[in-house]
Amino acid sequence: MSASPLQKSREWKPLEQRKCTDIPWLLLFILFNVGMLCICGFAIATGAASRLISGYDSYGNTCGQKNAKIPGIELSGRDHTSRKYVFFLDPCNIDILRRKIKSVALCVSKCPDTELKTYEDLRNFSTVYGSDLCSYDVQPDTYSSHANRSTKCPTLPVHPSASLPVFHRCIPVDISCYARFAEAFITFVSDNSVVHRVIAGVMTSKEIIMGLCLLALVLSLILMVVIRYISVVLVWILTAVVVVGSIGGTGILWWLYVDHSKSVNASLPALELEVAKDNQKALLIYAIAATIFTVILLLLMFFMRKRVALTIALFHVAGKVFTHLPLLALQPFWTFLTLMLFWVYWISVLLFLGSAGLPVQNNQTGLVEFKMDGPLQYMVWYHAVGLIWISEFILACQQMTVAGAVVTYYFTRDKSQMPFTPIVSSVLRLMRYHLGTVVKGAFIITLVEIPRLILTYIHSQLKGRENACARCMLKACICCLWCLEKCLTYLNMNAYTATAINSTNFCTSARDAFFILAENALRVAAINSVGDFVLFLGKVLIVSCTAFAGILSLNYQREYTVWVLPLIIVCVFSFLVAHCFLSIFEIVVDVLFLCFAIDTKYNDGSPGREYYMDKALMEFVENTRRATERYSKVEGESREMKSMVSLKGQFLFENCHHLLLSCCSKPV
């Protein structure tokens, strides 16, 4: 009989036989990044970078330099050496569908720093500063009398622009213009006054928003400290706090709703009355949502209350890991910083490509637009794939770094013999041996994520135009791809752990990790349900505390502040911060579990096969073993009793049978 795959699996030798893995994938990734750099170089070489940074007018002229004549464009080819800033005649004229400014753009030598109310003010500004704010073919002396001044001159009044132009653009400081920018994105809002009030509320509450975001960061760090020192009772403390907090928060929201309902008075001014009604509606929505959420939360906690034994032991060991490896808490900062730097570079190159096309005159407006066609479109798609692949690569590097450090901690019997900085050692091992494995894992996620994003984009573009069947099929495909992506992400994480232990390539590590997890399927289900739920409770706690502090802070500005958007911004930011920190803890728990499963599979505590695990996990193993032995003993006694009962029954049956035969054989 042939051996099963599990019997053929390698003998796990932690931290030994280190070698390079998946080198062809690393070479492929390097070639791909060379292509990304070539796209950036092409955009810079064709002048797209200078057009984006310096700005350009509606006739194809780049500001701040001498330009070549564009055939067919009358006002092109001008010397704008002294005109370094882009000025929009109507900066608040937004094309909502295309998310772009429809205004004519000109190159000027100075942005207006004061409000200009009349055409005479425009002429005086041109005379004093030498900056013409009307079209190039309109002389300053004719501003007031020109027949086409309504289209060739700026819309009056001209609001003052920011003193420090962003990318050489004249940015108006009028808040109503920013509200129109927001309206271009919030297309579902039919009442424009709502957008204006929301933007005004955000601008008024910006100090409170920044303070609450800082509070979310502090709460996340405090929770990490709590996890380190009281991880044994964390589950019960967090459960009790969340129960009390959810019920108390829901009650406070209903109380605030009732309080605000009493304060709404028809005698208030129209603006204050409208703001008060908006706040009352927002509080009602928050209170109903909190009530539903609290009920669901309590039901989930009731049904999952018993599946916590191994999770508590793993949380306890994870707390010790953070005690020995405090630099783990800084991993979200480095990952976030790296992602932000890459995203800034990616967006910059994308904007370069957006202005790298050939200048084409729009037949309707007569203005110049840069069209992307041919190879440029393929460059944009290549650049988009690079966004997903490289972003996943950065996240995978974080996972491999954490896995390598935790593996070093787990499989080092004498903790005093660990490297001085296990995190740095893990990073160096990653860069020297395992970059190809991380590249391959990130590429697999990319292959699933790209079709999911394409289907999501198609669904958004066809919203309202597709039939119910097509809509259902699209949503089902998106959901299936999302589930597949999550499963592959979890398998990748365990594959990185197996690579950190055995130094095997990605496919071998994924196969070995899959077999280990399959053998411990019930434990995996328990840890993923209970552990993830506990970490989710931690995120809920941070968001709830931040939102509660936000409600109390904004309650003092009820006269003029709309609460909706500030609270949403604060809650979203606090959840992202909590997710970044607690995701590191989740990775540590997953790595510890795989190490624990390997340890219990290949070791039994006998001489020469001693366990590597911590005392807390050892106690769990001993308790499980004793429970199993007790169950086996009870099972054996039960089987023995059943056999005795069966023998007695058989003996009685045979005696009765013989007695009956003897009675029947006697003569009457």
XYZ file of C-alpha atoms in Angstrom:
668
model
C 0.000 0.000 0.000
C 1.505 3.374 -1.036
C 2.267 6.035 1.555
C -0.047 8.964 1.881
C 1.171 12.483 1.134
C 1.332 13.149 4.858
C 3.657 10.180 5.330
C 5.876 11.427 2.521
C 6.042 14.941 3.989
C 9.434 16.212 5.054
C 10.819 16.050 8.549
C 10.454 19.556 9.931
C 13.808 21.015 10.974
C 13.198 24.515 12.312
C 15.803 27.168 11.564
C 18.059 24.749 9.685
C 19.023 24.211 6.025
C 18.564 27.848 5.015
C 18.636 28.358 1.232
C 17.301 30.715 -1.448
C 13.743 30.016 -2.603
C 11.756 30.819 -5.775
C 14.594 32.666 -7.521
C 12.872 32.692 -10.983
C 9.934 34.595 -9.478
C 12.308 37.150 -7.976
C 13.916 37.689 -11.388
C 10.468 38.076 -12.963
C 9.536 40.650 -10.328
C 12.731 42.590 -10.954
C 11.972 42.675 -14.691
C 8.436 43.839 -13.947
C 9.730 46.695 -11.806
C 12.175 47.662 -14.550
C 9.114 48.012 -16.774
C 7.456 50.229 -14.151
C 10.546 52.453 -14.080
C 10.589 52.608 -17.889
C 6.985 53.863 -17.865
C 7.966 56.564 -15.366
C 10.987 57.512 -17.479
C 8.838 57.697 -20.622
C 6.351 60.020 -18.912
C 9.167 62.300 -17.726
C 11.010 62.259 -21.069
C 7.907 63.234 -23.055
C 7.389 66.326 -20.890
C 4.364 64.984 -19.036
C 6.049 65.497 -15.661
C 6.818 69.154 -16.354
C 3.258 69.692 -17.635
C 1.822 68.210 -14.442
C 4.120 69.985 -11.991
C 4.314 73.348 -13.745
C 0.751 73.218 -15.057
C -0.573 73.956 -18.536
C -3.308 76.129 -20.004
C -6.259 75.198 -22.171
C -4.244 75.822 -25.372
C -1.478 73.279 -24.747
C 1.114 75.730 -23.369
C 3.145 74.676 -20.333
C 3.451 77.450 -17.762
C 6.893 78.761 -16.842
C 8.599 77.892 -20.131
C 8.729 78.657 -23.835
C 6.376 76.444 -25.865
C 6.319 75.132 -29.420
C 3.428 75.896 -31.749
C 0.697 73.248 -31.993
C -0.751 73.085 -35.520
C -4.333 74.326 -35.662
C -4.306 75.929 -32.190
C -4.248 79.705 -32.504
C -3.123 80.624 -28.963
C -0.490 77.895 -28.622
C 3.285 78.284 -28.891
C 3.540 81.183 -26.431
C 6.469 82.183 -24.265
C 5.256 81.737 -20.685
C 8.606 82.075 -18.975
C 7.228 84.763 -16.669
C 3.778 83.156 -16.310
C 4.377 80.364 -13.796
C 0.909 79.772 -12.320
C -2.285 78.195 -13.661
C -5.435 80.269 -13.158
C -8.943 78.902 -13.802
C -11.570 81.349 -15.042
C -14.304 79.422 -13.227
C -12.603 77.036 -10.738
C -15.871 75.876 -9.187
C -17.344 74.663 -12.491
C -17.078 70.914 -11.915
C -18.076 68.171 -14.344
C -19.671 65.780 -11.864
C -19.635 62.742 -14.169
C -16.013 63.097 -15.314
C -14.702 64.526 -12.004
C -12.847 67.375 -13.726
C -12.848 71.178 -13.902
C -14.613 72.441 -17.035
C -13.154 75.930 -16.747
C -10.698 77.524 -19.182
C -7.180 77.568 -17.735
C -4.625 80.335 -18.331
C -0.999 80.874 -17.354
C -0.586 83.986 -15.187
C 2.335 85.609 -13.408
C 0.501 86.084 -10.086
C -2.532 84.604 -8.394
C -5.104 87.129 -7.101
C -4.667 87.538 -3.344
C -7.687 89.800 -2.867
C -11.278 89.607 -4.035
C -11.871 91.210 -7.453
C -15.509 92.227 -7.868
C -15.583 94.151 -11.187
C -13.848 94.147 -14.559
C -12.231 97.406 -13.519
C -10.638 95.552 -10.624
C -9.308 92.990 -13.128
C -7.748 95.788 -15.208
C -6.173 97.419 -12.145
C -4.761 94.060 -11.015
C -3.207 93.570 -14.470
C -1.746 97.081 -14.442
C -0.233 96.817 -10.952
C 1.066 93.249 -11.019
C 1.371 92.599 -14.771
C -0.825 89.493 -14.441
C -3.580 89.249 -17.089
C -6.536 87.226 -15.804
C -8.463 87.255 -19.111
C -7.703 85.331 -22.298
C -4.448 86.068 -24.129
C -6.254 87.715 -27.075
C -8.063 90.228 -24.824
C -6.158 93.376 -23.888
C -6.535 94.729 -20.305
C -7.911 98.045 -21.570
C -10.865 96.244 -23.167
C -11.861 94.092 -20.183
C -14.957 96.169 -19.434
C -16.107 96.589 -23.032
C -15.120 93.342 -24.748
C -18.038 91.537 -26.388
C -16.949 88.064 -25.158
C -15.837 89.071 -21.700
C -18.279 86.627 -20.075
C -16.426 83.663 -21.633
C -12.878 85.034 -21.951
C -12.663 86.619 -18.475
C -13.057 85.000 -15.044
C -16.422 84.662 -13.373
C -17.020 87.538 -10.974
C -16.338 87.920 -8.182
C -12.831 86.434 -8.357
C -12.108 84.931 -4.948
C -8.619 85.269 -3.456
C -6.341 82.289 -4.050
C -4.051 80.490 -1.633
C -0.833 82.343 -0.925
C 1.231 79.200 -1.623
C -0.036 77.725 -4.912
C -0.164 73.940 -4.913
C 1.738 72.615 -7.919
C 1.684 76.139 -9.347
C -2.136 76.236 -9.345
C -4.163 79.133 -8.052
C -6.436 77.498 -5.463
C -9.417 79.582 -4.268
C -9.862 79.844 -0.517
C -13.655 80.124 -0.737
C -15.171 77.223 1.250
C -18.227 77.013 -1.015
C -15.964 76.003 -3.883
C -14.627 73.074 -1.845
C -18.204 72.080 -1.135
C -18.763 71.849 -4.885
C -15.667 69.658 -5.169
C -17.169 67.344 -2.554
C -20.472 67.423 -4.401
C -18.683 66.090 -7.479
C -17.953 62.908 -5.518
C -21.156 62.736 -3.467
C -23.409 62.562 -6.491
C -26.220 60.840 -4.601
C -26.936 63.957 -2.522
C -29.792 65.816 -4.167
C -29.877 68.778 -1.755
C -26.743 70.863 -2.369
C -27.238 72.756 0.890
C -26.601 69.502 2.787
C -23.157 69.215 1.211
C -22.347 72.835 2.095
C -23.366 72.309 5.727
C -21.434 69.045 5.988
C -18.248 70.610 4.600
C -18.701 73.562 6.937
C -19.100 71.152 9.853
C -15.872 69.339 8.954
C -13.934 72.594 8.648
C -15.303 73.806 11.988
C -14.552 70.516 13.773
C -11.136 69.839 12.236
C -9.311 70.257 15.576
C -11.699 67.808 17.258
C -11.291 65.333 14.389
C -7.499 65.454 14.642
C -7.654 65.027 18.421
C -9.975 62.023 18.150
C -7.751 60.385 15.531
C -4.817 60.788 17.914
C -6.971 59.255 20.664
C -7.623 56.200 18.467
C -3.874 55.768 18.010
C -3.264 55.998 21.769
C -6.077 53.535 22.524
C -4.607 51.039 20.053
C -1.206 51.257 21.741
C -2.837 50.856 25.171
C -4.688 47.772 23.952
C -1.411 46.311 22.720
C 0.059 46.875 26.196
C -2.979 45.215 27.762
C -2.574 42.237 25.434
C 1.060 41.907 26.500
C 0.490 41.889 30.258
C -2.965 40.459 30.945
C -3.536 38.275 27.906
C -4.802 35.359 30.063
C -7.894 37.263 31.192
C -8.105 39.480 28.105
C -10.928 37.465 26.576
C -13.183 37.831 29.606
C -12.260 41.457 30.325
C -12.771 42.467 26.707
C -16.028 40.556 26.529
C -17.381 42.236 29.666
C -16.238 45.694 28.578
C -17.749 45.317 25.125
C -21.051 44.072 26.560
C -21.258 46.955 29.015
C -19.964 49.435 26.449
C -22.386 48.334 23.746
C -25.399 48.445 26.039
C -24.274 51.703 27.668
C -23.389 53.338 24.348
C -26.743 52.363 22.885
C -28.534 53.814 25.914
C -26.557 57.076 25.694
C -27.352 57.436 22.004
C -31.061 57.060 22.724
C -30.751 59.553 25.579
C -28.979 62.073 23.320
C -31.650 61.573 20.673
C -34.386 62.336 23.192
C -32.413 65.325 24.508
C -31.913 66.768 21.026
C -35.549 66.150 20.148
C -36.538 68.366 23.080
C -34.063 71.086 22.022
C -35.468 71.363 18.482
C -37.557 74.495 18.602
C -39.420 76.041 15.686
C -38.451 79.492 16.953
C -34.770 78.889 16.115
C -33.256 80.617 13.062
C -33.688 78.705 9.816
C -30.050 77.562 9.520
C -29.764 76.451 13.155
C -33.135 74.659 12.947
C -31.995 72.758 9.849
C -28.702 71.791 11.487
C -30.543 70.658 14.638
C -32.886 68.481 12.567
C -29.903 66.955 10.736
C -28.276 66.109 14.066
C -31.539 64.633 15.369
C -31.851 62.381 12.297
C -28.202 61.341 12.584
C -28.625 60.436 16.264
C -31.746 58.377 15.479
C -29.873 56.444 12.778
C -26.894 55.891 15.104
C -29.168 54.721 17.944
C -31.072 52.217 15.764
C -27.850 50.883 14.233
C -26.242 50.561 17.685
C -29.280 48.679 18.994
C -29.229 46.160 16.139
C -25.462 45.763 16.442
C -25.668 45.192 20.221
C -28.315 42.478 19.861
C -26.291 40.623 17.202
C -23.128 40.982 19.303
C -24.758 39.505 22.408
C -26.141 36.540 20.450
C -22.729 35.770 18.936
C -21.011 35.962 22.321
C -23.587 33.623 23.850
C -23.033 30.892 21.243
C -19.197 31.193 21.262
C -18.630 31.377 25.028
C -17.145 27.857 25.442
C -14.631 27.777 22.581
C -11.864 29.751 24.224
C -9.379 27.338 25.890
C -6.708 27.112 23.180
C -7.314 30.712 22.160
C -6.558 31.950 25.685
C -3.339 29.887 25.760
C -2.240 31.269 22.374
C -3.100 34.822 23.457
C -0.997 34.326 26.577
C 2.002 33.169 24.523
C 1.428 35.975 21.999
C 1.652 38.426 24.889
C 5.025 36.932 25.795
C 6.133 37.256 22.175
C 5.436 40.989 22.270
C 7.314 41.177 25.579
C 10.429 39.627 24.011
C 9.925 41.290 20.590
C 8.640 44.825 21.299
C 9.603 46.009 17.802
C 6.663 43.981 16.473
C 4.399 46.851 17.541
C 6.216 49.141 15.100
C 5.556 46.950 12.063
C 2.304 48.739 11.097
C 4.171 52.068 11.012
C 6.867 50.810 8.651
C 4.392 49.009 6.438
C 2.075 52.018 6.283
C 4.977 54.363 5.537
C 6.259 52.096 2.759
C 2.789 51.753 1.234
C 2.232 55.523 1.375
C 5.554 56.233 -0.347
C 4.774 53.711 -3.071
C 1.228 55.011 -3.537
C 2.490 58.594 -3.845
C 4.951 57.439 -6.509
C 2.233 55.412 -8.271
C -0.280 58.280 -8.334
C 2.409 60.697 -9.541
C 3.324 58.429 -12.465
C -0.365 57.901 -13.257
C -0.874 61.665 -13.396
C 2.209 61.944 -15.595
C 0.683 59.403 -17.963
C -2.606 61.310 -17.911
C -0.873 64.364 -19.399
C 1.509 62.425 -21.676
C -0.900 61.998 -24.590
C -0.958 63.904 -27.829
C -2.607 67.373 -27.770
C -5.977 67.230 -29.529
C -8.416 70.106 -30.032
C -11.931 69.577 -28.706
C -14.322 70.422 -31.554
C -17.036 71.619 -29.155
C -14.994 73.919 -26.919
C -11.989 74.615 -29.157
C -9.655 73.856 -26.236
C -6.732 71.436 -26.118
C -6.994 68.060 -24.395
C -4.352 65.360 -24.032
C -5.716 62.035 -25.271
C -4.321 58.667 -24.201
C -4.487 56.128 -26.994
C -2.453 53.247 -28.344
C 0.549 52.246 -26.227
C -0.339 54.718 -23.469
C -3.465 52.765 -22.586
C -1.434 49.552 -22.228
C 1.025 51.443 -20.023
C -1.824 52.494 -17.758
C -3.021 48.876 -17.437
C 0.536 47.688 -16.749
C 0.846 50.424 -14.132
C -2.460 49.339 -12.534
C -1.266 45.723 -12.224
C 1.894 47.074 -10.612
C -0.198 48.855 -7.983
C -1.836 45.611 -6.848
C 1.200 43.330 -7.125
C 3.665 45.634 -5.378
C 1.146 46.565 -2.652
C 0.521 42.874 -1.951
C 4.284 42.304 -2.004
C 4.804 44.949 0.691
C 2.078 43.416 2.873
C 3.512 39.932 2.322
C 6.959 41.181 3.382
C 5.408 42.293 6.663
C 3.812 38.872 7.148
C 7.076 37.043 6.375
C 9.035 39.338 8.707
C 6.636 38.744 11.596
C 6.511 34.993 10.866
C 10.300 34.724 10.841
C 10.651 36.547 14.168
C 7.908 34.491 15.875
C 9.339 31.216 14.524
C 12.736 32.196 15.958
C 11.087 32.847 19.322
C 9.056 29.616 19.371
C 11.797 27.188 18.323
C 14.502 28.674 20.554
C 14.422 26.687 23.784
C 16.686 29.086 25.668
C 15.180 32.523 25.075
C 18.411 34.178 26.219
C 20.133 32.720 23.127
C 17.865 34.556 20.677
C 19.351 37.196 18.351
C 19.612 40.688 19.815
C 16.981 41.971 17.381
C 14.959 39.046 15.957
C 12.937 41.435 13.783
C 16.069 42.755 12.052
C 17.391 39.191 11.688
C 14.079 38.165 10.121
C 14.232 41.087 7.676
C 17.781 40.162 6.662
C 16.790 36.500 6.127
C 13.846 37.641 4.033
C 15.985 39.886 1.833
C 18.730 37.282 1.450
C 16.737 34.068 0.966
C 12.977 34.407 0.578
C 12.041 37.458 -1.540
C 11.045 35.152 -4.412
C 8.602 33.267 -2.181
C 6.965 36.517 -1.099
C 6.755 37.669 -4.730
C 5.022 34.443 -5.772
C 2.504 34.623 -2.931
C 1.706 38.248 -3.751
C 1.272 37.370 -7.434
C -1.284 34.657 -6.628
C -3.348 37.170 -4.654
C -3.017 39.630 -7.546
C -4.390 37.065 -10.011
C -7.553 36.796 -7.921
C -7.853 40.469 -7.025
C -7.640 41.841 -10.579
C -10.762 40.058 -11.940
C -12.635 40.909 -8.733
C -11.831 44.617 -9.162
C -12.752 44.483 -12.854
C -16.109 42.905 -12.054
C -16.676 45.467 -9.301
C -15.960 48.281 -11.760
C -18.310 46.774 -14.356
C -21.021 46.426 -11.722
C -20.648 50.088 -10.713
C -20.743 51.254 -14.337
C -23.834 49.193 -15.155
C -25.711 50.148 -11.999
C -29.331 50.783 -12.883
C -28.977 49.498 -16.453
C -28.465 45.743 -16.037
C -31.269 43.274 -15.379
C -31.768 41.500 -12.076
C -30.201 38.237 -13.283
C -27.015 39.914 -14.506
C -26.766 41.926 -11.292
C -27.145 38.775 -9.192
C -24.508 36.902 -11.223
C -22.035 39.777 -10.966
C -22.483 40.029 -7.208
C -22.134 36.242 -6.843
C -18.881 36.228 -8.855
C -17.512 39.155 -6.842
C -18.433 37.416 -3.588
C -16.830 34.110 -4.667
C -13.620 35.846 -5.736
C -13.535 37.743 -2.441
C -13.895 34.495 -0.468
C -11.196 32.842 -2.586
C -8.900 35.804 -1.987
C -9.381 35.554 1.795
C -8.705 31.804 1.789
C -5.560 32.240 -0.309
C -4.375 35.051 1.962
C -4.711 32.779 4.990
C -2.938 29.922 3.204
C -0.187 32.301 2.058
C 0.386 33.411 5.639
C 0.891 29.814 6.748
C 3.062 29.125 3.698
C 5.336 32.002 4.723
C 5.545 30.478 8.206
C 6.495 27.094 6.746
C 9.137 28.807 4.602
C 10.500 30.584 7.668
C 10.810 27.191 9.396
C 11.999 24.864 6.632
C 13.365 27.300 4.002
C 11.311 25.575 1.287
C 9.799 27.172 -1.816
C 6.293 28.578 -1.873
C 4.428 25.592 -3.346
C 6.114 23.076 -1.039
C 5.500 25.275 1.992
C 1.863 25.834 1.051
C 1.318 22.080 0.615
C 2.981 21.193 3.919
C 1.108 23.925 5.787
C -2.183 22.817 4.220
C -1.706 19.224 5.416
C -0.840 20.397 8.932
C -3.922 22.650 9.029
C -6.128 19.870 7.615
C -5.063 17.591 10.468
C -6.074 20.316 12.945
C -9.209 21.503 11.148
C -11.347 21.747 14.295
C -8.680 23.724 16.149
C -8.270 26.022 13.154
C -12.011 26.659 13.115
C -12.071 27.379 16.847
C -9.099 29.768 16.777
C -10.262 31.564 13.650
C -13.745 32.026 15.075
C -12.982 32.800 18.718
C -9.624 34.532 18.168
C -10.776 36.689 15.287
C -13.937 37.485 17.193
C -11.948 38.632 20.232
C -9.720 40.806 18.064
C -12.825 42.150 16.371
C -14.156 43.040 19.811
C -10.930 44.951 20.413
C -11.502 46.938 17.223
C -15.099 47.562 18.233
C -13.940 48.761 21.653
C -11.491 51.275 20.145
C -14.035 52.554 17.625
C -16.757 52.770 20.283
C -14.548 54.688 22.728
C -13.414 57.083 20.002
C -16.955 57.598 18.727
C -18.236 58.103 22.266
C -15.546 60.739 22.902
C -16.484 62.323 19.566
C -20.167 62.516 20.505
C -19.342 64.164 23.817
C -16.954 66.618 22.119
C -19.308 67.538 19.286
C -22.204 67.862 21.727
C -20.734 71.196 22.819
C -20.976 72.525 19.235
C -24.553 71.593 18.529
C -25.386 75.156 17.431
C -23.443 75.129 14.176
C -21.819 71.755 13.559
C -23.212 68.885 11.505
C -22.148 65.634 13.164
C -22.487 63.114 10.341
C -19.261 63.446 8.369
C -16.917 64.265 11.309
C -18.078 61.163 13.206
C -17.777 58.980 10.093
C -14.230 60.234 9.472
C -13.238 59.584 13.078
C -14.807 56.094 13.187
C -13.230 55.042 9.877
C -9.794 56.277 10.931
C -10.005 54.663 14.379
C -11.043 51.339 12.818
C -8.136 51.466 10.351
C -5.665 52.228 13.146
C -7.049 49.424 15.345
C -7.010 47.032 12.392
C -3.353 47.821 11.600
C -2.221 47.130 15.170
C -4.404 44.116 15.935
C -3.662 42.517 12.565
C -0.061 42.104 13.775
C -1.374 40.314 16.867
C -3.547 38.138 14.629
C -0.530 37.195 12.494
C 1.415 36.280 15.646
C -1.423 34.032 16.862
C -1.669 32.278 13.472
C 2.086 31.693 13.338
C 2.104 30.380 16.913
C -0.706 27.970 16.128
C 1.089 26.482 13.113
C 4.275 26.127 15.168
C 2.209 24.500 17.943
C 0.592 22.082 15.480
C 4.006 21.107 14.072
C 5.407 20.738 17.581
C 2.640 18.391 18.727
C 2.844 16.379 15.492
C 6.571 15.642 15.543
C 7.274 15.727 19.301
C 5.663 13.952 22.242
C 7.638 15.229 25.238
C 9.785 12.091 25.542
C 13.609 12.322 25.834
C 15.049 13.409 22.500
C 11.630 14.634 21.327
C 10.963 17.389 23.836
C 8.358 20.026 23.113
C 9.418 23.527 22.061
C 6.177 25.100 23.244
C 5.634 27.528 26.108
C 4.353 26.433 29.534
C 0.883 27.821 28.832
C 0.550 25.686 25.724
C 2.108 22.750 27.609
C -0.615 23.043 30.253
C -3.237 23.052 27.519
C -1.726 19.896 25.994
C -1.612 18.167 29.403
C -5.195 19.165 30.195
C -6.306 17.904 26.804
C -4.393 14.659 27.313
C -5.899 14.101 30.765
C -9.361 14.841 29.428
C -8.761 12.366 26.594
C -7.525 9.712 29.028
C -10.544 10.248 31.281
C -12.817 9.998 28.279
C -11.048 6.821 27.118
C -11.297 5.328 30.625
C -14.995 6.109 30.868
C -15.469 4.787 27.359
C -13.648 1.549 28.310
C -15.701 1.107 31.480
C -18.859 1.709 29.519
C -17.884 -0.906 26.962
C -16.986 -3.339 29.792
C -20.351 -2.772 31.446
C -22.096 -3.315 28.155
C -20.219 -6.569 27.599
C -21.050 -7.768 31.147
C -24.708 -6.949 30.656
C -24.610 -8.758 27.358
C -23.017 -11.860 28.928
C -25.546 -11.876 31.759
C -28.367 -11.585 29.302
C -26.972 -14.399 27.221
C -26.564 -16.619 30.346
C -30.166 -15.993 31.453
C -31.438 -16.679 27.961
C -29.607 -20.012 27.778
C -30.847 -21.091 31.249
C -34.437 -20.210 30.381
C -34.077 -22.046 27.114
C -32.777 -25.246 28.807
C -35.512 -25.035 31.478
C -38.184 -24.718 28.852
C -36.852 -27.717 26.921
C -36.716 -29.869 30.038
C -40.270 -28.959 30.987
C -41.563 -29.754 27.537
C -39.774 -33.143 27.397
C -41.450 -34.491 30.607
C -44.634 -36.657 30.092
C -47.873 -35.114 31.222
